[in-house]
CSV table of C-alpha atoms in Angstrom, one decimal:
chain,number,residue,atom,x,y,z
A,8,MET,CA,3.2,-87.4,-55.9
A,9,SER,CA,4.3,-84.8,-53.4
A,10,GLN,CA,6.7,-82.1,-54.5
A,11,ALA,CA,9.3,-80.6,-52.1
A,12,THR,CA,9.3,-76.9,-52.0
A,13,ALA,CA,12.2,-74.7,-50.8
A,14,THR,CA,11.6,-71.5,-49.0
A,15,ALA,CA,13.6,-68.6,-50.4
A,16,PRO,CA,15.4,-66.4,-47.9
A,17,ALA,CA,13.9,-63.0,-47.2
A,18,SER,CA,15.5,-60.3,-49.2
A,19,THR,CA,18.0,-58.2,-47.2
A,20,GLY,CA,18.3,-55.4,-49.7
A,21,ARG,CA,21.8,-56.3,-50.8
A,22,PRO,CA,23.4,-59.3,-52.5
A,23,ALA,CA,24.1,-62.4,-50.4
A,24,GLY,CA,27.5,-62.2,-48.9
A,25,GLY,CA,27.8,-58.5,-50.0
A,26,LEU,CA,29.1,-55.7,-47.8
A,27,ASP,CA,26.6,-53.5,-46.0
A,28,ILE,CA,28.3,-50.2,-46.5
A,29,PRO,CA,25.9,-48.1,-44.4
A,30,LYS,CA,26.3,-50.5,-41.5
A,31,ILE,CA,30.1,-50.5,-41.7
A,32,LEU,CA,30.1,-46.6,-41.8
A,33,LEU,CA,27.7,-46.4,-38.9
A,34,GLU,CA,29.5,-48.9,-36.6
A,35,GLY,CA,33.0,-47.5,-37.5
A,36,ARG,CA,32.0,-43.8,-37.3
A,37,ALA,CA,34.4,-43.0,-34.4
A,38,PHE,CA,37.4,-44.4,-36.3
A,39,ILE,CA,36.4,-42.8,-39.5
A,40,ALA,CA,35.9,-39.4,-37.8
A,41,LEU,CA,39.4,-39.7,-36.2
A,42,ILE,CA,41.0,-40.4,-39.6
A,43,VAL,CA,39.1,-37.5,-41.2
A,44,ILE,CA,40.3,-35.2,-38.4
A,45,ILE,CA,43.9,-36.2,-38.8
A,46,VAL,CA,43.8,-35.8,-42.6
A,47,ILE,CA,42.1,-32.4,-42.5
A,48,PHE,CA,44.4,-30.9,-39.9
A,49,SER,CA,47.5,-32.4,-41.5
A,50,PHE,CA,46.5,-30.5,-44.6
A,51,LEU,CA,45.9,-27.3,-42.7
A,52,SER,CA,49.1,-27.5,-40.6
A,53,PRO,CA,52.3,-29.1,-41.7
A,54,ASN,CA,53.3,-29.7,-38.0
A,55,TYR,CA,50.2,-31.6,-37.1
A,56,PHE,CA,51.1,-35.0,-38.4
A,57,SER,CA,54.6,-35.2,-36.9
A,58,VAL,CA,55.6,-37.9,-34.5
A,59,ASN,CA,56.4,-35.5,-31.7
A,60,ASN,CA,53.1,-33.6,-32.0
A,61,LEU,CA,51.1,-36.9,-32.2
A,62,LEU,CA,52.8,-38.0,-29.0
A,63,THR,CA,52.1,-34.7,-27.3
A,64,MET,CA,48.5,-34.8,-28.3
A,65,SER,CA,48.2,-38.4,-27.1
A,66,ALA,CA,49.5,-37.3,-23.7
A,67,HIS,CA,46.7,-34.7,-23.6
A,68,VAL,CA,44.2,-37.3,-24.7
A,69,ALA,CA,45.4,-39.8,-22.0
A,70,VAL,CA,43.8,-37.8,-19.2
A,71,TYR,CA,40.4,-37.7,-21.0
A,72,ALA,CA,40.6,-41.4,-21.9
A,73,ILE,CA,41.4,-42.5,-18.4
A,74,LEU,CA,38.4,-40.5,-17.2
A,75,ALA,CA,36.2,-41.9,-20.0
A,76,VAL,CA,37.1,-45.5,-19.1
A,77,GLY,CA,35.7,-45.0,-15.6
A,78,MET,CA,32.7,-43.1,-17.0
A,79,LEU,CA,32.0,-46.0,-19.4
A,80,LEU,CA,31.7,-48.4,-16.6
A,81,VAL,CA,29.1,-46.2,-14.9
A,82,ILE,CA,27.2,-45.5,-18.1
A,83,LEU,CA,27.1,-49.2,-19.0
A,84,ASN,CA,25.1,-49.6,-15.7
A,85,GLY,CA,22.7,-46.9,-16.8
A,86,GLY,CA,24.2,-44.3,-14.4
A,87,ILE,CA,26.2,-41.1,-14.7
A,88,ASP,CA,29.0,-39.7,-12.7
A,89,LEU,CA,29.2,-35.9,-12.6
A,90,SER,CA,31.7,-35.7,-9.8
A,91,VAL,CA,34.8,-36.9,-11.8
A,92,GLY,CA,35.9,-33.4,-12.7
A,93,SER,CA,35.9,-32.3,-9.0
A,94,THR,CA,37.6,-35.6,-8.0
A,95,VAL,CA,40.4,-34.7,-10.5
A,96,GLY,CA,41.0,-31.4,-8.6
A,97,LEU,CA,40.7,-33.0,-5.2
A,98,ALA,CA,43.2,-35.8,-6.0
A,99,GLY,CA,45.8,-33.3,-7.2
A,100,VAL,CA,45.2,-31.2,-4.1
A,101,VAL,CA,45.7,-34.2,-1.8
A,102,ALA,CA,48.9,-35.1,-3.5
A,103,GLY,CA,50.1,-31.5,-3.4
A,104,PHE,CA,49.2,-31.1,0.3
A,105,LEU,CA,51.3,-34.2,1.2
A,106,MET,CA,54.1,-33.0,-1.0
A,107,GLN,CA,54.2,-29.8,1.0
A,108,GLY,CA,54.9,-31.8,4.2
A,109,VAL,CA,52.7,-33.0,7.0
A,110,LYS,CA,53.3,-31.4,10.4
A,111,LEU,CA,53.1,-33.9,13.3
A,112,GLY,CA,54.2,-32.7,16.8
A,113,GLY,CA,56.3,-29.9,15.6
A,114,VAL,CA,58.1,-32.1,13.0
A,115,THR,CA,57.3,-31.8,9.3
A,116,LEU,CA,57.3,-35.2,7.5
A,117,TYR,CA,57.7,-35.4,3.7
A,118,PRO,CA,56.1,-38.6,2.4
A,119,ALA,CA,57.6,-40.4,-0.6
A,120,VAL,CA,56.1,-39.6,-3.9
A,121,TRP,CA,54.4,-43.0,-4.3
A,122,VAL,CA,52.7,-42.5,-0.9
A,123,CYS,CA,51.3,-39.2,-2.1
A,124,ALA,CA,50.0,-40.8,-5.3
A,125,VAL,CA,48.5,-43.7,-3.5
A,126,CYS,CA,46.7,-41.5,-0.9
A,127,ALA,CA,45.3,-39.3,-3.7
A,128,VAL,CA,44.0,-42.4,-5.5
A,129,ALA,CA,42.5,-43.7,-2.2
A,130,VAL,CA,40.6,-40.4,-1.8
A,131,GLY,CA,39.2,-40.8,-5.3
A,132,ALA,CA,38.1,-44.4,-4.4
A,133,PHE,CA,36.4,-43.0,-1.3
A,134,VAL,CA,34.5,-40.4,-3.3
A,135,GLY,CA,33.4,-43.1,-5.7
A,136,TRP,CA,32.3,-45.3,-2.8
A,137,ILE,CA,30.1,-42.5,-1.4
A,138,ASN,CA,28.5,-42.2,-4.8
A,139,GLY,CA,27.9,-45.9,-5.0
A,140,ILE,CA,26.3,-46.0,-1.6
A,141,LEU,CA,24.0,-43.1,-2.4
A,142,VAL,CA,22.9,-44.7,-5.6
A,143,SER,CA,22.6,-48.4,-4.6
A,144,LYS,CA,21.7,-48.3,-0.9
A,145,PHE,CA,19.7,-45.1,-0.6
A,146,GLY,CA,18.2,-45.1,-4.1
A,147,VAL,CA,19.3,-41.6,-5.0
A,148,ALA,CA,19.2,-40.9,-8.7
A,149,PRO,CA,22.8,-41.0,-10.1
A,150,PHE,CA,22.4,-37.6,-11.6
A,151,VAL,CA,21.4,-36.0,-8.3
A,152,ALA,CA,23.8,-38.0,-6.1
A,153,THR,CA,26.9,-37.2,-8.2
A,154,LEU,CA,25.8,-33.6,-8.8
A,155,GLY,CA,25.8,-33.1,-5.0
A,156,THR,CA,29.1,-34.9,-4.7
A,157,LEU,CA,30.5,-32.6,-7.4
A,158,TYR,CA,29.9,-29.5,-5.2
A,159,VAL,CA,31.0,-31.2,-2.0
A,160,VAL,CA,34.3,-32.5,-3.4
A,161,ARG,CA,35.1,-29.2,-5.2
A,162,GLY,CA,34.4,-27.3,-1.9
A,163,ALA,CA,36.7,-29.7,0.0
A,164,ALA,CA,39.5,-29.0,-2.5
A,165,LEU,CA,39.1,-25.3,-2.1
A,166,LEU,CA,38.9,-25.6,1.7
A,167,ILE,CA,42.2,-27.5,1.9
A,168,THR,CA,44.1,-25.0,-0.1
A,169,GLY,CA,42.2,-21.9,1.0
A,170,GLY,CA,41.4,-21.3,-2.7
A,171,LEU,CA,45.1,-21.1,-3.6
A,172,THR,CA,47.4,-23.4,-5.6
A,173,TYR,CA,50.2,-25.6,-4.3
A,174,PRO,CA,53.1,-24.6,-6.5
A,175,ASN,CA,56.4,-26.3,-7.3
A,176,LEU,CA,55.6,-30.0,-6.7
A,177,ARG,CA,59.0,-31.1,-8.1
A,178,GLY,CA,60.2,-31.7,-4.6
A,179,ASP,CA,63.6,-31.4,-2.9
A,180,PRO,CA,66.3,-34.0,-3.2
A,181,ALA,CA,67.3,-33.2,0.4
A,182,LEU,CA,63.8,-34.1,1.6
A,183,GLY,CA,63.6,-37.3,-0.5
A,184,ASN,CA,60.3,-36.3,-2.2
A,185,THR,CA,61.4,-35.7,-5.8
A,186,GLY,CA,60.0,-37.4,-8.8
A,187,PHE,CA,56.4,-36.3,-8.7
A,188,ASP,CA,56.7,-34.8,-12.2
A,189,ALA,CA,57.7,-38.2,-13.7
A,190,LEU,CA,54.1,-38.9,-14.8
A,191,GLY,CA,53.9,-35.6,-16.7
A,192,PHE,CA,57.4,-35.3,-18.2
A,193,ASN,CA,59.1,-38.7,-18.3
A,194,ARG,CA,59.0,-40.9,-21.4
A,195,ILE,CA,59.5,-44.7,-21.6
A,196,PHE,CA,60.8,-45.8,-25.0
A,197,GLY,CA,59.9,-42.4,-26.3
A,198,ILE,CA,56.2,-42.7,-25.2
A,199,PRO,CA,54.9,-40.3,-22.5
A,200,THR,CA,54.2,-42.0,-19.2
A,201,GLY,CA,50.6,-40.8,-19.1
A,202,VAL,CA,49.9,-42.6,-22.4
A,203,LEU,CA,51.3,-45.9,-21.0
A,204,VAL,CA,49.1,-45.5,-17.9
A,205,MET,CA,46.2,-45.0,-20.3
A,206,VAL,CA,47.0,-48.2,-22.2
A,207,VAL,CA,47.3,-50.2,-18.9
A,208,ILE,CA,44.0,-48.9,-17.6
A,209,ALA,CA,42.3,-49.6,-21.0
A,210,LEU,CA,43.7,-53.2,-21.1
A,211,LEU,CA,42.5,-53.8,-17.5
A,212,GLY,CA,39.0,-52.4,-18.4
A,213,SER,CA,38.8,-54.5,-21.5
A,214,PHE,CA,39.7,-57.6,-19.6
A,215,LEU,CA,37.2,-56.8,-16.9
A,216,LEU,CA,34.4,-56.3,-19.3
A,217,ASN,CA,35.1,-59.2,-21.7
A,218,ARG,CA,36.8,-61.9,-19.6
A,219,THR,CA,35.2,-61.8,-16.1
A,220,ALA,CA,31.9,-62.6,-14.6
A,221,PHE,CA,31.8,-59.0,-13.3
A,222,GLY,CA,31.7,-57.7,-16.9
A,223,ARG,CA,28.8,-59.9,-17.7
A,224,TRP,CA,27.0,-58.8,-14.5
A,225,LEU,CA,27.6,-55.1,-15.6
A,226,TYR,CA,26.2,-55.5,-19.1
A,227,ALA,CA,23.2,-57.5,-17.7
A,228,SER,CA,22.4,-55.1,-15.0
A,229,GLY,CA,22.7,-52.2,-17.4
A,230,GLY,CA,20.4,-53.8,-19.9
A,231,ASN,CA,17.7,-54.8,-17.4
A,232,ALA,CA,18.5,-54.3,-13.7
A,233,ARG,CA,15.4,-56.0,-12.4
A,234,ALA,CA,15.8,-59.1,-14.5
A,235,ALA,CA,19.5,-59.2,-13.6
A,236,GLU,CA,18.6,-59.0,-9.9
A,237,LEU,CA,16.1,-61.8,-10.2
A,238,SER,CA,18.8,-63.9,-12.0
A,239,GLY,CA,21.0,-63.7,-8.9
A,240,ILE,CA,23.3,-60.9,-10.0
A,241,PRO,CA,24.4,-58.7,-7.1
A,242,VAL,CA,23.2,-55.5,-8.8
A,243,LYS,CA,23.9,-53.2,-5.8
A,244,LYS,CA,27.4,-54.5,-5.4
A,245,VAL,CA,28.1,-53.9,-9.1
A,246,GLN,CA,26.9,-50.3,-8.7
A,247,VAL,CA,29.2,-49.6,-5.8
A,248,ARG,CA,32.2,-51.1,-7.5
A,249,ILE,CA,31.8,-49.2,-10.8
A,250,TYR,CA,31.5,-45.9,-9.0
A,251,VAL,CA,34.6,-46.8,-7.0
A,252,ALA,CA,36.4,-47.6,-10.3
A,253,SER,CA,35.2,-44.3,-11.7
A,254,GLY,CA,36.6,-42.4,-8.7
A,255,VAL,CA,39.9,-44.2,-9.0
A,256,CYS,CA,40.2,-43.3,-12.7
A,257,ALA,CA,39.4,-39.7,-11.9
A,258,ALA,CA,42.0,-39.6,-9.2
A,259,ILE,CA,44.7,-41.1,-11.4
A,260,ALA,CA,43.9,-38.4,-14.0
A,261,GLY,CA,44.1,-35.8,-11.3
A,262,VAL,CA,47.6,-37.0,-10.3
A,263,ILE,CA,48.8,-37.0,-13.9
A,264,ILE,CA,47.5,-33.4,-14.4
A,265,ALA,CA,49.2,-32.2,-11.2
A,266,SER,CA,52.4,-33.9,-12.3
A,267,GLU,CA,52.2,-32.2,-15.8
A,268,LEU,CA,51.7,-28.8,-14.2
A,269,THR,CA,54.0,-29.5,-11.2
A,270,SER,CA,51.3,-27.7,-9.2
A,271,ALA,CA,47.9,-28.6,-7.6
A,272,ASN,CA,45.0,-26.3,-8.5
A,273,PRO,CA,41.7,-26.9,-6.6
A,274,THR,CA,39.8,-25.9,-9.7
A,275,ALA,CA,41.6,-28.3,-12.0
A,276,GLY,CA,39.3,-30.7,-13.9
A,277,SER,CA,36.4,-28.2,-14.3
A,278,ALA,CA,33.9,-29.6,-16.9
A,279,PHE,CA,36.0,-32.7,-17.4
A,280,GLU,CA,33.0,-34.8,-16.6
A,281,LEU,CA,31.3,-33.5,-19.8
A,282,THR,CA,34.3,-34.3,-21.9
A,283,ALA,CA,34.4,-37.9,-20.4
A,284,ILE,CA,30.7,-38.3,-21.2
A,285,ALA,CA,31.2,-37.0,-24.7
A,286,ALA,CA,34.0,-39.5,-25.3
A,287,VAL,CA,31.8,-42.4,-24.2
A,288,VAL,CA,28.9,-41.2,-26.4
A,289,ILE,CA,31.1,-40.6,-29.4
A,290,GLY,CA,32.5,-44.1,-28.9
A,291,GLY,CA,29.0,-45.6,-29.4
A,292,ALA,CA,27.9,-46.3,-25.8
A,293,ALA,CA,24.2,-46.0,-25.0
A,294,LEU,CA,23.4,-43.6,-22.2
A,295,SER,CA,20.5,-45.9,-21.2
A,296,GLY,CA,23.1,-48.5,-20.4
A,297,GLY,CA,24.0,-52.0,-21.5
A,298,ARG,CA,25.9,-51.1,-24.7
A,299,GLY,CA,29.5,-49.8,-25.2
A,300,ASN,CA,33.1,-51.0,-25.1
A,301,ILE,CA,36.6,-49.8,-24.3
A,302,ARG,CA,37.8,-49.6,-27.8
A,303,GLY,CA,35.0,-47.2,-28.9
A,304,THR,CA,35.5,-45.1,-25.8
A,305,LEU,CA,39.2,-44.7,-26.5
A,306,LEU,CA,38.4,-43.7,-30.1
A,307,GLY,CA,35.9,-41.1,-28.7
A,308,ALA,CA,38.6,-39.6,-26.4
A,309,PHE,CA,41.0,-39.4,-29.3
A,310,VAL,CA,38.4,-37.7,-31.5
A,311,ILE,CA,37.8,-35.0,-28.9
A,312,GLY,CA,41.5,-34.6,-28.1
A,313,PHE,CA,42.8,-34.5,-31.6
A,314,LEU,CA,40.0,-32.1,-32.7
A,315,SER,CA,40.6,-29.7,-29.8
A,316,ASP,CA,44.4,-29.7,-30.3
A,317,GLY,CA,44.0,-29.3,-34.1
A,318,LEU,CA,41.7,-26.3,-33.6
A,319,VAL,CA,44.3,-24.7,-31.3
A,320,ILE,CA,47.1,-25.4,-33.7
A,321,ILE,CA,45.4,-23.6,-36.6
A,322,GLY,CA,44.4,-20.7,-34.4
A,323,VAL,CA,40.6,-21.2,-34.2
A,324,SER,CA,38.9,-19.1,-31.5
A,325,GLU,CA,38.1,-20.8,-28.2
A,326,TYR,CA,34.4,-19.9,-28.7
A,327,TRP,CA,34.3,-21.7,-32.1
A,328,GLN,CA,36.1,-24.7,-30.5
A,329,MET,CA,33.1,-25.0,-28.1
A,330,VAL,CA,30.7,-24.8,-31.0
A,331,PHE,CA,32.5,-27.6,-33.0
A,332,LYS,CA,32.8,-29.9,-30.0
A,333,GLY,CA,29.2,-29.4,-29.1
A,334,ALA,CA,28.2,-30.2,-32.7
A,335,VAL,CA,30.2,-33.4,-32.7
A,336,ILE,CA,28.5,-34.5,-29.5
A,337,VAL,CA,25.0,-33.9,-30.9
A,338,VAL,CA,25.8,-35.8,-34.1
A,339,ALA,CA,27.2,-38.7,-32.1
A,340,VAL,CA,24.0,-39.0,-30.1
A,341,MET,CA,21.9,-38.9,-33.2
A,342,LEU,CA,24.0,-41.7,-34.8
A,343,ASN,CA,23.8,-43.7,-31.6
A,344,ARG,CA,20.0,-43.5,-31.8
A,345,ILE,CA,20.0,-44.5,-35.5
A,346,GLU,CA,22.3,-47.5,-34.7
A,347,GLY,CA,20.2,-48.6,-31.7
A,348,ARG,CA,17.0,-48.4,-33.8
A,349,SER,CA,18.5,-50.4,-36.7
A,350,LYS,CA,19.6,-53.1,-34.3
A,351,ARG,CA,16.1,-53.3,-32.7
A,352,ILE,CA,14.5,-53.6,-36.2
A,353,LYS,CA,17.0,-56.3,-37.2
A,354,HIS,CA,16.2,-58.2,-34.0
A,355,ALA,CA,12.5,-57.9,-34.6
A,356,GLU,CA,12.8,-59.2,-38.2
A,357,ILE,CA,14.4,-62.5,-37.1
A,358,PRO,CA,11.8,-65.3,-37.7
A,359,ALA,CA,10.7,-67.4,-34.8
A,360,GLY,CA,12.2,-70.6,-36.3
A,361,ALA,CA,15.5,-69.0,-37.3
A,362,PRO,CA,18.7,-71.1,-36.8
A,363,PRO,CA,20.6,-70.5,-33.6
A,364,ALA,CA,23.4,-68.8,-35.4
A,365,GLN,CA,21.1,-66.3,-37.0
A,366,ALA,CA,19.2,-65.7,-33.7
A,367,ALA,CA,22.5,-65.1,-31.8
A,368,SER,CA,23.7,-62.6,-34.4
A,369,GLY,CA,20.5,-60.6,-34.1
A,370,ALA,CA,20.4,-60.7,-30.3
A,371,ALA,CA,24.1,-59.8,-29.8
A,372,GLY,CA,25.1,-56.3,-28.9
A,373,PRO,CA,27.3,-54.0,-31.0
A,374,THR,CA,30.7,-55.1,-32.2
A,375,GLY,CA,33.0,-55.6,-29.3
A,376,THR,CA,30.2,-55.7,-26.8
A,377,PRO,CA,29.4,-59.1,-25.3
A,378,PRO,CA,25.7,-60.1,-25.0
A,379,ALA,CA,24.2,-59.6,-21.6
A,380,VAL,CA,24.5,-63.0,-19.9
A,381,ASN,CA,22.8,-63.5,-16.6
A,382,THR,CA,25.4,-65.2,-14.4
A,383,ALA,CA,24.4,-66.2,-10.9
A,384,ASN,CA,26.5,-64.9,-8.0
A,385,PRO,CA,29.0,-67.7,-7.2
């Protein structure tokens, strides 16, 4: 008589159905870090955890977060954009230049504020398009292409202003060009306008990545560009579009900064590209591409912003601030590598005859990141 035998499931190192605490802590590290920062600085300063201060800090974070959303799209593709800081300065300068009036045939024209803002954003899109063409059409390495653009764009901003600053961009009611400071000072339902802009951009980015074919193309091309191209995905078009999106986000951030300062400085945005990259890395994205999401990037931006403002509030030296922020970035990269290694090990341990649900869970990307689906170009 034959006897049926049941195969016991492989041990996972924890009770069936139990919580994997290390995994939870690793995947939620950005959120946990943000909570720890808020708790520590609330204890050190009684004014830190006030509604007004949190809104003020969120307005500061909004600029970094908008930059980081654009940077995330580029990094998901396995690229990098070092020109976003310079684009921030150029966008503010273009808006300030138009606010000062444009002379045509002996007549000075003062464009409406929305025209100035749109032109500034268009310049950012053009810079991103140049980056995309250099990377996709000419095969220039993203680091080299955007490093060169960084210097060109910064030099253009300095040439336009002659190295000076355009002051007093509040405008003149008689000229009909007032309202430029609305992005920096206005509040809607008590929330700074910049924060609302950040929310809108984050929602659009999340929809793009999770609900459109372009998002699937981006994850697929970032994971394996050659395989994606063979599957019919327009990899080069994806590259151009993400750099354009990064330039647009940088220009929007530049307009917001110029509005907050009511002046346009050609050196504005210096080293902002490093902050944007740090926010993306802290949020769990892989610099090699193919892994990351909007939620984590926003958390990374808030970690950096709240940490920086907290150190300022308690009077920590600027030099120590650089040390702390650098340490946070290094730790974030180390944790990203640990997470990536654990996922690869988990995927390798899935048996060949595993049920579809188990195989899917092992092959999927990090929480909030859709798997790379090869979708043919319609």
